[in-house]
Amino acid sequence: MTTVKIDSQSDTDVWAKAGIMVRNDITKAQHVPGYLALVADPGNGYLLDWDSDGDGLLDSQDSAGIATYPRG
């Protein structure tokens, strides 16, 4: 089990993200399928991004609510 706690995040960009990324191999971006990110985003709330077609790029997204801090 992994626990991620985000204490704060600067609103540096509407799409700035803080959270956890899970990937089969982080050293080969855009070449390894199996990729998702669960993040808090100051402009867009909580997001789950994932690679739905296995090409190694995030291409699908779902969101839930406004991001508040701290959150864990």
PDB file of C-alpha atoms in Angstrom:
ATOM      1  CA  MET A   1       0.000   0.000   0.000  1.00  0.00           C
ATOM      2  CA  THR A   2       1.198   3.508  -0.802  1.00  0.00           C
ATOM      3  CA  THR A   3       0.035   6.691   0.894  1.00  0.00           C
ATOM      4  CA  VAL A   4       0.576  10.107  -0.670  1.00  0.00           C
ATOM      5  CA  LYS A   5      -0.053  13.280   1.318  1.00  0.00           C
ATOM      6  CA  ILE A   6      -0.052  16.669  -0.398  1.00  0.00           C
ATOM      7  CA  ASP A   7       0.440  19.399   2.214  1.00  0.00           C
ATOM      8  CA  SER A   8       0.384  22.326  -0.196  1.00  0.00           C
ATOM      9  CA  GLN A   9       0.825  23.255  -3.818  1.00  0.00           C
ATOM     10  CA  SER A  10       1.679  26.562  -5.446  1.00  0.00           C
ATOM     11  CA  ASP A  11      -0.701  27.644  -8.181  1.00  0.00           C
ATOM     12  CA  THR A  12       2.102  28.017 -10.753  1.00  0.00           C
ATOM     13  CA  ASP A  13      -0.102  26.989 -13.670  1.00  0.00           C
ATOM     14  CA  VAL A  14      -3.736  25.989 -14.164  1.00  0.00           C
ATOM     15  CA  TRP A  15      -2.502  22.454 -15.011  1.00  0.00           C
ATOM     16  CA  ALA A  16       0.244  22.129 -12.332  1.00  0.00           C
ATOM     17  CA  LYS A  17       0.008  18.686 -10.732  1.00  0.00           C
ATOM     18  CA  ALA A  18       1.088  17.058  -7.469  1.00  0.00           C
ATOM     19  CA  GLY A  19       0.452  13.421  -6.639  1.00  0.00           C
ATOM     20  CA  ILE A  20       1.584   9.967  -7.644  1.00  0.00           C
ATOM     21  CA  MET A  21       2.538   8.531 -11.013  1.00  0.00           C
ATOM     22  CA  VAL A  22       2.631   4.790 -11.663  1.00  0.00           C
ATOM     23  CA  ARG A  23       4.416   3.511 -14.728  1.00  0.00           C
ATOM     24  CA  ASN A  24       5.951   0.206 -15.813  1.00  0.00           C
ATOM     25  CA  ASP A  25       9.258   1.965 -16.646  1.00  0.00           C
ATOM     26  CA  ILE A  26       9.762   5.709 -16.067  1.00  0.00           C
ATOM     27  CA  THR A  27      13.093   5.759 -17.958  1.00  0.00           C
ATOM     28  CA  LYS A  28      11.455   5.197 -21.355  1.00  0.00           C
ATOM     29  CA  ALA A  29       8.776   7.902 -21.614  1.00  0.00           C
ATOM     30  CA  GLN A  30       6.395   7.512 -24.576  1.00  0.00           C
ATOM     31  CA  HIS A  31       7.610   3.956 -25.231  1.00  0.00           C
ATOM     32  CA  VAL A  32       6.250   1.869 -22.340  1.00  0.00           C
ATOM     33  CA  PRO A  33       2.538   1.124 -21.868  1.00  0.00           C
ATOM     34  CA  GLY A  34       0.954   1.006 -18.443  1.00  0.00           C
ATOM     35  CA  TYR A  35       0.821   4.548 -17.147  1.00  0.00           C
ATOM     36  CA  LEU A  36      -1.450   6.456 -14.779  1.00  0.00           C
ATOM     37  CA  ALA A  37      -1.294   9.521 -12.554  1.00  0.00           C
ATOM     38  CA  LEU A  38      -3.546  10.383  -9.607  1.00  0.00           C
ATOM     39  CA  VAL A  39      -3.043  14.064  -8.851  1.00  0.00           C
ATOM     40  CA  ALA A  40      -4.381  17.225  -7.264  1.00  0.00           C
ATOM     41  CA  ASP A  41      -4.458  20.197  -9.595  1.00  0.00           C
ATOM     42  CA  PRO A  42      -5.118  23.758  -8.319  1.00  0.00           C
ATOM     43  CA  GLY A  43      -7.061  24.750 -11.426  1.00  0.00           C
ATOM     44  CA  ASN A  44      -8.902  21.518 -12.184  1.00  0.00           C
ATOM     45  CA  GLY A  45      -9.358  19.569  -8.936  1.00  0.00           C
ATOM     46  CA  TYR A  46      -8.510  15.909  -8.456  1.00  0.00           C
ATOM     47  CA  LEU A  47      -7.588  14.093 -11.633  1.00  0.00           C
ATOM     48  CA  LEU A  48      -6.980  10.513 -12.679  1.00  0.00           C
ATOM     49  CA  ASP A  49      -5.046  10.429 -15.969  1.00  0.00           C
ATOM     50  CA  TRP A  50      -4.236   7.180 -17.765  1.00  0.00           C
ATOM     51  CA  ASP A  51      -2.900   5.606 -20.948  1.00  0.00           C
ATOM     52  CA  SER A  52      -6.009   3.945 -22.361  1.00  0.00           C
ATOM     53  CA  ASP A  53      -4.514   2.693 -25.620  1.00  0.00           C
ATOM     54  CA  GLY A  54      -1.114   1.443 -24.422  1.00  0.00           C
ATOM     55  CA  ASP A  55       1.029   3.885 -26.413  1.00  0.00           C
ATOM     56  CA  GLY A  56       2.815   5.233 -23.308  1.00  0.00           C
ATOM     57  CA  LEU A  57       1.051   8.638 -23.352  1.00  0.00           C
ATOM     58  CA  LEU A  58      -1.663   9.930 -21.020  1.00  0.00           C
ATOM     59  CA  ASP A  59      -4.742  10.226 -23.203  1.00  0.00           C
ATOM     60  CA  SER A  60      -7.724   9.766 -20.876  1.00  0.00           C
ATOM     61  CA  GLN A  61      -8.823  11.704 -17.810  1.00  0.00           C
ATOM     62  CA  ASP A  62     -11.493  11.752 -15.145  1.00  0.00           C
ATOM     63  CA  SER A  63     -11.917  14.437 -12.496  1.00  0.00           C
ATOM     64  CA  ALA A  64     -13.587  14.792  -9.125  1.00  0.00           C
ATOM     65  CA  GLY A  65     -14.091  17.976  -7.137  1.00  0.00           C
ATOM     66  CA  ILE A  66     -11.990  20.931  -6.121  1.00  0.00           C
ATOM     67  CA  ALA A  67      -8.513  20.262  -4.727  1.00  0.00           C
ATOM     68  CA  THR A  68      -8.106  21.261  -1.086  1.00  0.00           C
ATOM     69  CA  TYR A  69      -4.965  20.990   1.045  1.00  0.00           C
ATOM     70  CA  PRO A  70      -3.743  19.248   3.076  1.00  0.00           C
ATOM     71  CA  ARG A  71      -5.133  16.081   1.621  1.00  0.00           C
ATOM     72  CA  GLY A  72      -3.910  12.566   2.295  1.00  0.00           C
TER      73      GLY A  72
END
